[in-house]
PDB file of C-alpha atoms in Angstrom:
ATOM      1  CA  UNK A   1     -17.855  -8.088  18.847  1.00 88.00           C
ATOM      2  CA  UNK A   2     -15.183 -10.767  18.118  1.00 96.00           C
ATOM      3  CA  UNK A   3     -11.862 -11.850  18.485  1.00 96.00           C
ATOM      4  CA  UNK A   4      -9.358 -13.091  16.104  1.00 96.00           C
ATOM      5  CA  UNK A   5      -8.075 -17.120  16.970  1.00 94.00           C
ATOM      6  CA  UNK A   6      -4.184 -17.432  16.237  1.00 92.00           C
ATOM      7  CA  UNK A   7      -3.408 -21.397  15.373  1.00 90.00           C
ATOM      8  CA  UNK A   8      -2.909 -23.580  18.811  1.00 89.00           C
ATOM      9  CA  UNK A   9       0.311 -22.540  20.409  1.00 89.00           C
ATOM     10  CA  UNK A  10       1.071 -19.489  18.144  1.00 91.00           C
ATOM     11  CA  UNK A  11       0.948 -15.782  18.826  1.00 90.00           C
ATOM     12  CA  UNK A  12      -0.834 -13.379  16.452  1.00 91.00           C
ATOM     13  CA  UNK A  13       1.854 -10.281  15.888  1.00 91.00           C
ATOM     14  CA  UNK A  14      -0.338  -6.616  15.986  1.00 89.00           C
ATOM     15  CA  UNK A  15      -1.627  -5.236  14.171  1.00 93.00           C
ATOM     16  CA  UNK A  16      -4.142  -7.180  12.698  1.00 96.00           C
ATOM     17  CA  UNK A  17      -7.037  -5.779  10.216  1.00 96.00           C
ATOM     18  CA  UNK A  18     -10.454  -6.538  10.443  1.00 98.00           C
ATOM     19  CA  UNK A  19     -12.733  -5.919   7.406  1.00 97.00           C
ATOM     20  CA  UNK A  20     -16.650  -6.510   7.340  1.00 97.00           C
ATOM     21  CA  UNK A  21     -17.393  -7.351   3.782  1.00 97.00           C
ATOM     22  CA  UNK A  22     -20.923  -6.096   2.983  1.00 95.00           C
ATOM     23  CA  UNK A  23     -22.964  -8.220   0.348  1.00 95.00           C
ATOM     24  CA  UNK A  24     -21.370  -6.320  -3.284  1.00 95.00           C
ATOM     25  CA  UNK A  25     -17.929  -6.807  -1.709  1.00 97.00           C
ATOM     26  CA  UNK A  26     -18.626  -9.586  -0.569  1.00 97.00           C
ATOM     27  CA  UNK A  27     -19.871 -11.012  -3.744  1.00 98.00           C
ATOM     28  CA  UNK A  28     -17.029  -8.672  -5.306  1.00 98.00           C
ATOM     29  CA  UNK A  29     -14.030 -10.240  -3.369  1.00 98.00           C
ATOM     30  CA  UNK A  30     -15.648 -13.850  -4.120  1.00 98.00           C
ATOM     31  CA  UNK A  31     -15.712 -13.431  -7.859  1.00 98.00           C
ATOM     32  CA  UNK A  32     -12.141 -11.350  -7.816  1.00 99.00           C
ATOM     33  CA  UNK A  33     -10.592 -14.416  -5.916  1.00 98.00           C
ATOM     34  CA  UNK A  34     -11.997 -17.306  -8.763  1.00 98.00           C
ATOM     35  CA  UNK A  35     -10.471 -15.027 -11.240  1.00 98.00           C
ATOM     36  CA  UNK A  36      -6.954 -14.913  -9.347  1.00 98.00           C
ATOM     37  CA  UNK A  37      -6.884 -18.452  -8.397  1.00 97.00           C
ATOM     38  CA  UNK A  38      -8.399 -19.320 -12.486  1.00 98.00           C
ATOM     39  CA  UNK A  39      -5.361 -17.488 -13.658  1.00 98.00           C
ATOM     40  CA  UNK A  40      -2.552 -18.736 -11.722  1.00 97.00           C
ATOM     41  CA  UNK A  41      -4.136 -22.634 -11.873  1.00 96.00           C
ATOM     42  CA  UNK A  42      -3.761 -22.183 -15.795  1.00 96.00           C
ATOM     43  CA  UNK A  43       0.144 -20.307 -15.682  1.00 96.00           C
ATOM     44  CA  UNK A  44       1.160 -22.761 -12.731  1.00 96.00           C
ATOM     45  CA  UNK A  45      -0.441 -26.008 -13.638  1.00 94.00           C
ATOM     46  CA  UNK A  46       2.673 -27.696 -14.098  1.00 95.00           C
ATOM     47  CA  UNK A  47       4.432 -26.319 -11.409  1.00 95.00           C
ATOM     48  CA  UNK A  48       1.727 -27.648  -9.090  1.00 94.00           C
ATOM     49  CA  UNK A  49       1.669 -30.758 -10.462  1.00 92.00           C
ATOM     50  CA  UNK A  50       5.379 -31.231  -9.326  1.00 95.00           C
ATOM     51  CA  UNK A  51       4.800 -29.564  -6.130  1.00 95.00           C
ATOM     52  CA  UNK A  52       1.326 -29.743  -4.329  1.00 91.00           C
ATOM     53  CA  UNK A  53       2.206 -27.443  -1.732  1.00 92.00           C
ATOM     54  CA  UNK A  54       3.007 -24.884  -4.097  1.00 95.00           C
ATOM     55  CA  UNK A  55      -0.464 -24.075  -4.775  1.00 94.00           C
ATOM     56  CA  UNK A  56      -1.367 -23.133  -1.084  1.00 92.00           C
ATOM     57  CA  UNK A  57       1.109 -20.788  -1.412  1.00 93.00           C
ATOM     58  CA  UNK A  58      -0.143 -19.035  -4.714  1.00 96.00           C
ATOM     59  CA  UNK A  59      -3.842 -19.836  -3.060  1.00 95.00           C
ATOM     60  CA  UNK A  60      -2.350 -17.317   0.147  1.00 94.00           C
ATOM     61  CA  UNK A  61      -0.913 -15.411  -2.400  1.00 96.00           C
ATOM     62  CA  UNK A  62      -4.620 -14.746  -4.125  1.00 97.00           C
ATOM     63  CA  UNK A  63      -6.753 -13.922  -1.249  1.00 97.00           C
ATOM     64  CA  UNK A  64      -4.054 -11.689  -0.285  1.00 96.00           C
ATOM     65  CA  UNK A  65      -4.578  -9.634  -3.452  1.00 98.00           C
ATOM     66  CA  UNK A  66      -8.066 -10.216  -3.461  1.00 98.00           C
ATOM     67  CA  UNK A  67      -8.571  -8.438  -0.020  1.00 97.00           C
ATOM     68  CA  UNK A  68      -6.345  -5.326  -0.891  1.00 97.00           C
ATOM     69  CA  UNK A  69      -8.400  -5.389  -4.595  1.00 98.00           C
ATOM     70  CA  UNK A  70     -11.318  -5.244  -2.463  1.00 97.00           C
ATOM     71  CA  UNK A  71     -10.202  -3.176   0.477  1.00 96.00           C
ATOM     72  CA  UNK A  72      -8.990  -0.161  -2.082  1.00 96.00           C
ATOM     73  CA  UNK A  73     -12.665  -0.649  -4.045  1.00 95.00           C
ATOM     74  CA  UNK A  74     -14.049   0.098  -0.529  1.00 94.00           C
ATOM     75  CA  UNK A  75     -12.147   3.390   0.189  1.00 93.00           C
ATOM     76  CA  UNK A  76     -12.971   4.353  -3.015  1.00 93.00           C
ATOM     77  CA  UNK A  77     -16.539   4.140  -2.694  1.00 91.00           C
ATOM     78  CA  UNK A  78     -18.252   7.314  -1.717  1.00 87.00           C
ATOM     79  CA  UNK A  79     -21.653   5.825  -0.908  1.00 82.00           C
ATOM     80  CA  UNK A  80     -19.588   3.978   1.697  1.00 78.00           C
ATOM     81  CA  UNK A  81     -18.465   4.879   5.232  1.00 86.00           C
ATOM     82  CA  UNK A  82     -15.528   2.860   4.955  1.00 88.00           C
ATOM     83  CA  UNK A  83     -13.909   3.169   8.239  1.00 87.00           C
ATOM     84  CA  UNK A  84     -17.428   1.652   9.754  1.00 91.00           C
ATOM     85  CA  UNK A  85     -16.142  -1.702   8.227  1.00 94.00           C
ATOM     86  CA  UNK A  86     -12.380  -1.580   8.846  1.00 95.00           C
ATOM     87  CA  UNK A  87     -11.381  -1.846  12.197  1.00 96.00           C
ATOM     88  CA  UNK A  88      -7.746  -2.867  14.249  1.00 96.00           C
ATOM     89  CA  UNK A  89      -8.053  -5.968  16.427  1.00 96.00           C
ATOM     90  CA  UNK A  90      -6.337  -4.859  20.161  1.00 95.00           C
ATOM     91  CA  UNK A  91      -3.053  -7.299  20.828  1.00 91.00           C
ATOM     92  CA  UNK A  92      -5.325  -9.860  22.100  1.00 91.00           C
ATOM     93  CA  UNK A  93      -7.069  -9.955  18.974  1.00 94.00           C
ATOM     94  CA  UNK A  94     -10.268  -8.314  19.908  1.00 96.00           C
ATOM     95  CA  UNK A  95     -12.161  -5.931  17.668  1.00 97.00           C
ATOM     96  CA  UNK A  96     -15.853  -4.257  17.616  1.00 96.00           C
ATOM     97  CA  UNK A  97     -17.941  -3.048  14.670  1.00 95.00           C
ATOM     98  CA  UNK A  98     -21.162  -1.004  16.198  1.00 91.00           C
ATOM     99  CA  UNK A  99     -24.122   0.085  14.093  1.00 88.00           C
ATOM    100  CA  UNK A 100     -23.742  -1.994  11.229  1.00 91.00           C
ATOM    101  CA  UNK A 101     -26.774  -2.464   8.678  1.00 92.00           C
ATOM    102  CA  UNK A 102     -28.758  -5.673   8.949  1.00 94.00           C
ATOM    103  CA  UNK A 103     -27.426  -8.499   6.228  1.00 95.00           C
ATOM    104  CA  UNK A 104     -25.404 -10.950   5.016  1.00 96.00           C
ATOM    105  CA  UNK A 105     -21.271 -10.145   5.587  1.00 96.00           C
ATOM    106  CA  UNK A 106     -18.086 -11.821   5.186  1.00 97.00           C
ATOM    107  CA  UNK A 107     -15.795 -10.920   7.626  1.00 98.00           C
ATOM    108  CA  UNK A 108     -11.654 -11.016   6.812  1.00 98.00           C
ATOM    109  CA  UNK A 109      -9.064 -10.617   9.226  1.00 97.00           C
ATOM    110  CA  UNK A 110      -5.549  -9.615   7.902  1.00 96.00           C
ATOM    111  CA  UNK A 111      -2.419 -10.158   9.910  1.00 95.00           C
ATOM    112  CA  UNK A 112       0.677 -11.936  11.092  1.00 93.00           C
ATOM    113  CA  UNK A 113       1.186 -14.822  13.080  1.00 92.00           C
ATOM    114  CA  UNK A 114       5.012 -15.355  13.938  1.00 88.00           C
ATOM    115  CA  UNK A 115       6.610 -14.722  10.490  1.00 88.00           C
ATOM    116  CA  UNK A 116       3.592 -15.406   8.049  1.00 90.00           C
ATOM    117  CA  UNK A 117       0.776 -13.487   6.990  1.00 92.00           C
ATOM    118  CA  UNK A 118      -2.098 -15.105   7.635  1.00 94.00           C
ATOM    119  CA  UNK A 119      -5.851 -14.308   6.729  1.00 96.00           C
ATOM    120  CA  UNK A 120      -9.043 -15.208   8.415  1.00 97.00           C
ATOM    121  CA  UNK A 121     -12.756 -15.589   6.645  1.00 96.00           C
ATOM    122  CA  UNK A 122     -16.135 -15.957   7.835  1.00 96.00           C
ATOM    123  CA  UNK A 123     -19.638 -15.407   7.061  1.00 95.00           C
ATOM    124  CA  UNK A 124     -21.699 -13.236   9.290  1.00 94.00           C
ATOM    125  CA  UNK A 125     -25.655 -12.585   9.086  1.00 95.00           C
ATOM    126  CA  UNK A 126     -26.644  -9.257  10.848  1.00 94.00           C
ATOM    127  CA  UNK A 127     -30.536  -9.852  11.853  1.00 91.00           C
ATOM    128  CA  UNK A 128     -30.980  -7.126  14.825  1.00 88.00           C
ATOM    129  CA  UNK A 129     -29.707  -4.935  16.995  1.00 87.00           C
ATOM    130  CA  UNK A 130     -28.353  -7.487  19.833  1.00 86.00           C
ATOM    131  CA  UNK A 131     -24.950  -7.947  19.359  1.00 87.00           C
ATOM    132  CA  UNK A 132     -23.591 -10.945  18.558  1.00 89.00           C
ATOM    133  CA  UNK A 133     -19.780 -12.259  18.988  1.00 93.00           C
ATOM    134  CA  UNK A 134     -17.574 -13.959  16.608  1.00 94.00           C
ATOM    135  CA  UNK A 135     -14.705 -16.285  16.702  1.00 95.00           C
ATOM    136  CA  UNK A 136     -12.157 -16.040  13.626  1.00 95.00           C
ATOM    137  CA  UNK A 137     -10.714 -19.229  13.639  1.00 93.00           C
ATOM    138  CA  UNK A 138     -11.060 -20.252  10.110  1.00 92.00           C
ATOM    139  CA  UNK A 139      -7.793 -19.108   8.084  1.00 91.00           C
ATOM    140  CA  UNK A 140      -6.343 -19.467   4.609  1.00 87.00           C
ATOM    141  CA  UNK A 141      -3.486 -22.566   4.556  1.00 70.00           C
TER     142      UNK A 141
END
């Protein structure tokens, strides 16, 4: 059980994607993300240099890509019951995953908060049946 945090005083705009990363995505989406942002530091190093900001916004732009790489891997998969790890928040941001396999997860959110995408990461470790809840507060600048 969790729920998806929009930044103080902002809405979150449905729908809003959430996507429990099992370890080989996990490490998948980790090592797919250092490749993006390795890329686009060496083709944009001057442009950052001139404008710091800029590189949030290619950093946004890498996670982004990242989570669909990762998220079309997933479907893929046929050793995988992918719609066990891809769930839709409700408007208030809640969301549920039930029966998931003990072990080590990332957990994404994917969505919109008044006109920017926004994505929110965090680690999850699955040790036994109780449930446990999760606050996604932790987004991408």
């Amino acid at each position: 059980m969790g729920i998806v945090v929009p930044p103080v005083s902002q809405q979150i705009s449905p729908p809003v994607q959430v996507i429990l990363l099992p370890a080989q995505y996990r490490d998948l989406w980790n090592s797919d993300l250092q490749k993006r942002l390795d890329v686009y530091w060496e083709h944009y190093k001057p442009a950052f240099a001139r404008r710091k900001e800029f590189f949030f916004e290619v950093s946004k732009q890498a996670h982004k890509e990242a989570t669909n790489y990762v998220i079309t891997r997933m479907r893929r998969d046929p050793s995988n019951n992918f719609s066990n790890y891809l769930k839709d928040a409700s408007p208030d941001g809640r969301f549920e995953f039930r029966n998931v396999p003990y072990g080590e997860y990332k957990i994404l959110a994917v969505g919109t908060v008044g006109n920017q995408d926004m994505i929110w990461q965090d680690s999850l470790e699955v040790r036994g049946p109780i449930p446990q809840f999760v606050e996604l507060k932790k987004h991408i600048p």
